[in-house]
Amino acid sequence: MADRLAENRKAEFVEGSDVPSRYGLRKVYKREFDRDPERYVLRIDYPDFPECPFGESFSMLGFDTAEQTYVWLVTSILQDSRLNQIPYQGADVPDNE
């Protein structure tokens, strides 16, 4: 899987836009994160992640809380201690029938 991801490391641009993207997600660079670090979080194991283009599934993704959309965070953001990690807290209580 790592080899397949490394094959195409360049950012793509959304058609008709100057916005860089990665795997169909808007790419967020460190300078954008630094302007408002509380805007972005790292969601872990959420069931509503978009589909992975390689037929696998994402285990974590960045989330823009202002736009309410998933984003691709660059590695330097993932290593930043200000990035809040939010594990999925699914319903641990069985449904009442």
C-alpha positions as a printed NumPy array, in Angstrom:
array([[  0.   ,   0.   ,   0.   ],
       [  2.789,   2.43 ,   0.889],
       [  4.405,   1.872,  -2.513],
       [  1.138,   2.605,  -4.283],
       [  0.684,   5.838,  -2.329],
       [  4.269,   6.925,  -2.98 ],
       [  3.94 ,   6.456,  -6.748],
       [  2.113,   9.737,  -7.224],
       [  3.112,  12.195,  -4.513],
       [  2.483,  15.352,  -6.515],
       [ -0.581,  17.423,  -5.698],
       [ -3.345,  17.575,  -8.264],
       [ -5.577,  20.551,  -8.877],
       [ -9.349,  20.431,  -8.84 ],
       [-10.661,  21.106, -12.334],
       [-11.359,  24.802, -12.881],
       [ -9.653,  25.733,  -9.632],
       [ -6.247,  26.635,  -8.248],
       [ -6.874,  24.535,  -5.139],
       [ -4.418,  21.634,  -4.703],
       [ -5.961,  18.282,  -3.84 ],
       [ -4.85 ,  14.785,  -2.917],
       [ -7.018,  11.709,  -3.506],
       [ -9.963,  14.011,  -4.222],
       [ -9.563,  15.924,  -0.95 ],
       [ -8.486,  19.552,  -0.621],
       [ -4.847,  19.632,   0.463],
       [ -4.074,  21.786,   3.516],
       [ -0.532,  23.101,   3.899],
       [  1.214,  24.078,   7.143],
       [  0.928,  27.827,   6.558],
       [ -2.867,  27.53 ,   6.292],
       [ -2.987,  25.383,   9.439],
       [ -0.789,  27.885,  11.311],
       [ -3.29 ,  30.702,  10.628],
       [ -6.061,  28.825,  12.508],
       [ -4.9  ,  25.506,  14.043],
       [ -8.181,  24.962,  15.901],
       [-10.042,  24.856,  12.587],
       [ -8.547,  21.46 ,  11.676],
       [ -8.774,  18.14 ,  13.508],
       [ -7.644,  14.607,  12.748],
       [-10.589,  12.223,  12.735],
       [ -9.784,   8.566,  13.44 ],
       [-11.929,   5.589,  12.332],
       [-15.021,   7.603,  11.367],
       [-17.594,   5.602,   9.373],
       [-18.307,   8.483,   6.964],
       [-14.799,   8.735,   5.474],
       [-14.827,   9.12 ,   1.688],
       [-13.858,   6.1  ,  -0.363],
       [-10.142,   5.448,  -0.778],
       [ -9.108,   5.491,  -4.465],
       [ -7.083,   2.274,  -3.995],
       [ -9.985,   0.125,  -2.834],
       [ -8.789,   0.216,   0.776],
       [-10.184,   2.429,   3.506],
       [ -8.796,   5.435,   5.316],
       [ -8.087,   4.984,   9.031],
       [ -7.706,   8.715,   9.686],
       [ -8.325,  11.935,   7.806],
       [ -8.112,  15.642,   8.394],
       [-11.356,  17.522,   8.878],
       [-12.016,  21.221,   8.308],
       [-14.484,  22.202,  11.03 ],
       [-15.329,  25.514,   9.334],
       [-16.285,  23.944,   5.994],
       [-17.416,  20.624,   7.531],
       [-15.43 ,  18.678,   4.925],
       [-12.639,  16.119,   4.943],
       [ -9.229,  17.419,   3.867],
       [ -5.747,  16.019,   3.243],
       [ -3.308,  17.33 ,   5.871],
       [  0.389,  17.47 ,   4.964],
       [  2.797,  15.463,   7.141],
       [  4.126,  18.496,   9.006],
       [  0.604,  19.158,  10.316],
       [  0.205,  15.539,  11.442],
       [  3.356,  15.985,  13.521],
       [  2.163,  19.26 ,  15.066],
       [  1.175,  18.942,  18.744],
       [ -1.642,  21.483,  18.237],
       [ -3.579,  19.117,  15.96 ],
       [ -6.451,  17.615,  17.939],
       [ -7.023,  13.906,  17.327],
       [-10.667,  12.878,  17.554],
       [-11.337,   9.103,  17.666],
       [-14.796,   7.985,  16.613],
       [-16.984,   7.486,  19.668],
       [-19.708,   5.382,  18.001],
       [-22.75 ,   4.284,  19.91 ],
       [-21.408,   1.974,  22.606],
       [-24.913,   1.491,  23.97 ],
       [-27.128,  -0.978,  22.075],
       [-30.227,   0.436,  20.385],
       [-33.358,   0.358,  22.499],
       [-36.001,  -1.621,  20.696]])
